[in-house]
PDB file of C-alpha atoms in Angstrom:
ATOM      1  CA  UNK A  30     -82.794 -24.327  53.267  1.00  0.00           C
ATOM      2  CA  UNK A  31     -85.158 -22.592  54.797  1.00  0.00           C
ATOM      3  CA  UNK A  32     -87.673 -23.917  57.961  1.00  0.00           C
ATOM      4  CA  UNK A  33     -91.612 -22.947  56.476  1.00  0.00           C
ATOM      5  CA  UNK A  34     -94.148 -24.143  59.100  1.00  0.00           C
ATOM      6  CA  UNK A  35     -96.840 -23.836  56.902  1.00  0.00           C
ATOM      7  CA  UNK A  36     -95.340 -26.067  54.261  1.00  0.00           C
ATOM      8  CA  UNK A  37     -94.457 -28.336  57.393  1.00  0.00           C
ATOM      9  CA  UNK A  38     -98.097 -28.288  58.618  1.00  0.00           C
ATOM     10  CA  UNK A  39     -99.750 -28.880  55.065  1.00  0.00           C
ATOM     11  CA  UNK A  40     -97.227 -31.687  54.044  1.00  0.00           C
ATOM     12  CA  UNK A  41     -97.090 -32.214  50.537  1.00  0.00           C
ATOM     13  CA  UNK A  42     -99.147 -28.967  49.694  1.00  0.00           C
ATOM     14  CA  UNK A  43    -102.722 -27.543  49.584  1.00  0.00           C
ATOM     15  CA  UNK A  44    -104.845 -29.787  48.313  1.00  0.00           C
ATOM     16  CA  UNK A  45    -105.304 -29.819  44.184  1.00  0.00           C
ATOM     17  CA  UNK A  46    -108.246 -29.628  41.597  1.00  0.00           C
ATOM     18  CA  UNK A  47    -107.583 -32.731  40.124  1.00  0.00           C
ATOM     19  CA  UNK A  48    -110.417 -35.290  40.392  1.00  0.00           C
ATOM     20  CA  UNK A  49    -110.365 -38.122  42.162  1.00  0.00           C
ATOM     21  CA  UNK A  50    -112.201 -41.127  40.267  1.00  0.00           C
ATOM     22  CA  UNK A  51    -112.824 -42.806  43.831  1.00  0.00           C
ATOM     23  CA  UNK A  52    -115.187 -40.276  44.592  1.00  0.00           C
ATOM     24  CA  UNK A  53    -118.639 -39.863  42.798  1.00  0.00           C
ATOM     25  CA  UNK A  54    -118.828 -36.289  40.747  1.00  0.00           C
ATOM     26  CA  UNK A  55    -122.088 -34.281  41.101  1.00  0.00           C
ATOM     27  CA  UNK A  56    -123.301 -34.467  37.297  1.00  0.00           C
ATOM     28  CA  UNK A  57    -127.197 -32.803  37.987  1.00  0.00           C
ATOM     29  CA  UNK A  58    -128.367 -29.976  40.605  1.00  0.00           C
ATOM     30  CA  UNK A  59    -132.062 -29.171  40.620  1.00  0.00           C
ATOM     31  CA  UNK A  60    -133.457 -26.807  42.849  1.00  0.00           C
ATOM     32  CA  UNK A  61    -135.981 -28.427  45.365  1.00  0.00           C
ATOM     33  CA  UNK A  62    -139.460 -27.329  46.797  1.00  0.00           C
ATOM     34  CA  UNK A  63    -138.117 -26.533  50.040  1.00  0.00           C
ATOM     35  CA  UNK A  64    -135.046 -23.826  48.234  1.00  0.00           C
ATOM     36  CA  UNK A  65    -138.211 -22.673  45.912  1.00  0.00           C
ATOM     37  CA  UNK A  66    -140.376 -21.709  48.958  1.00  0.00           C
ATOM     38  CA  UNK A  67    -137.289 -19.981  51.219  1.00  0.00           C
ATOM     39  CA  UNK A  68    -136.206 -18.254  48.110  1.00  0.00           C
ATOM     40  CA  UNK A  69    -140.055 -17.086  48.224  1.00  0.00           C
ATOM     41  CA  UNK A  70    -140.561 -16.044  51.378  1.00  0.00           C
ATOM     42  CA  UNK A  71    -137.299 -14.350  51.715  1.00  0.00           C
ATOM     43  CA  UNK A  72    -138.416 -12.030  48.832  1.00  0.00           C
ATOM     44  CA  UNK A  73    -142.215 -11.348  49.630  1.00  0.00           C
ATOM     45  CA  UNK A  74    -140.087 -10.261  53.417  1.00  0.00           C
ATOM     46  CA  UNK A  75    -137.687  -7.794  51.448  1.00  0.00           C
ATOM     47  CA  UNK A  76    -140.702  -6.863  49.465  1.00  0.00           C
ATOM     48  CA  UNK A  77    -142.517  -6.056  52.277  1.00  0.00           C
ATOM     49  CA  UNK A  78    -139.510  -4.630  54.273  1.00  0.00           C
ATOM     50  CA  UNK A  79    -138.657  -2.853  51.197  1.00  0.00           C
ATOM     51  CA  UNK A  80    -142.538  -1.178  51.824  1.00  0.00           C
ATOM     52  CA  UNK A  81    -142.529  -0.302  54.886  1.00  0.00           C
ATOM     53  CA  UNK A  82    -139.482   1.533  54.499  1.00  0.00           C
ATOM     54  CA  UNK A  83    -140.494   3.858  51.636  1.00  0.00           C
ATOM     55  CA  UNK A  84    -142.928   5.398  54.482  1.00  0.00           C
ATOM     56  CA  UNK A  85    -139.936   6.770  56.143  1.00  0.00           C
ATOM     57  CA  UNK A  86    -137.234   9.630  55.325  1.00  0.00           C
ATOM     58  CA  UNK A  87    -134.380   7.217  56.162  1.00  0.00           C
ATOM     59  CA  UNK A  88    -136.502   4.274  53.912  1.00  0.00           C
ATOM     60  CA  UNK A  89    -136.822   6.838  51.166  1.00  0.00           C
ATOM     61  CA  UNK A  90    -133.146   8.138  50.963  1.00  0.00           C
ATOM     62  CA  UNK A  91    -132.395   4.238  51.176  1.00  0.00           C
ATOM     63  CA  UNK A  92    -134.323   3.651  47.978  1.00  0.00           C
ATOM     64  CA  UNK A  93    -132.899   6.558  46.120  1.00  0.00           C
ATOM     65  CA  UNK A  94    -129.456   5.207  47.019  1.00  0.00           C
ATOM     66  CA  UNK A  95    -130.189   1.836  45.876  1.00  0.00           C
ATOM     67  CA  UNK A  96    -131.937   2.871  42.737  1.00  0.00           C
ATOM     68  CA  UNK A  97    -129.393   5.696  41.833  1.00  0.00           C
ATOM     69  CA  UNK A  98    -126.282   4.017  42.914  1.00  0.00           C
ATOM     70  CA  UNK A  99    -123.781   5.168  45.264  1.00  0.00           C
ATOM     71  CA  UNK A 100    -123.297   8.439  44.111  1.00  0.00           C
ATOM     72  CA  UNK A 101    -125.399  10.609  46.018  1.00  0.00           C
TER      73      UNK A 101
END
C-alpha cells in the first residue's frame, strides 16, 4: 500500500455536498440597496471610462475589438 500525504493530510477525504441538517440552508437571496448602488456606480465609471476612451486611437481600436470580437 501506498504512503499518499494528501490523503494523510485530508483524513477521511475532501469534504462532500451532502447537507448537513445542523446547519441552517440559505432558502432567499435578495439583492440589497448597498449591491444596487455599487453595481451602479461601477457601470456609470465603465460608461464613462468606456467615453473617454473612444477619444483615443488605442480607445477606438479597443472598442472595435470588443464590439467585433477577437478577430481582428
Amino acid at each position: 500500500m501506498k504512503f499518499d500525504p494528501i490523503k494523510m493530510e485530508l483524513g477521511e477525504g475532501l469534504p462532500s455536498n451532502v447537507i448537513d441538517d445542523d446547519e441552517p440552508n440559505i432558502i432567499n437571496i435578495h439583492p440589497s440597496d448597498a449591491w444596487a448602488t455599487w453595481r451602479m456606480e461601477l457601470a456609470n465609471q465603465i460608461e464613462k471610462t468606456i467615453a473617454a476612451l473612444v477619444g483615443t486611437i488605442i480607445g477606438r481600436l479597443l472598442l472595435l475589438k470588443m464590439l467585433c470580437g477577437t478577430h481582428i
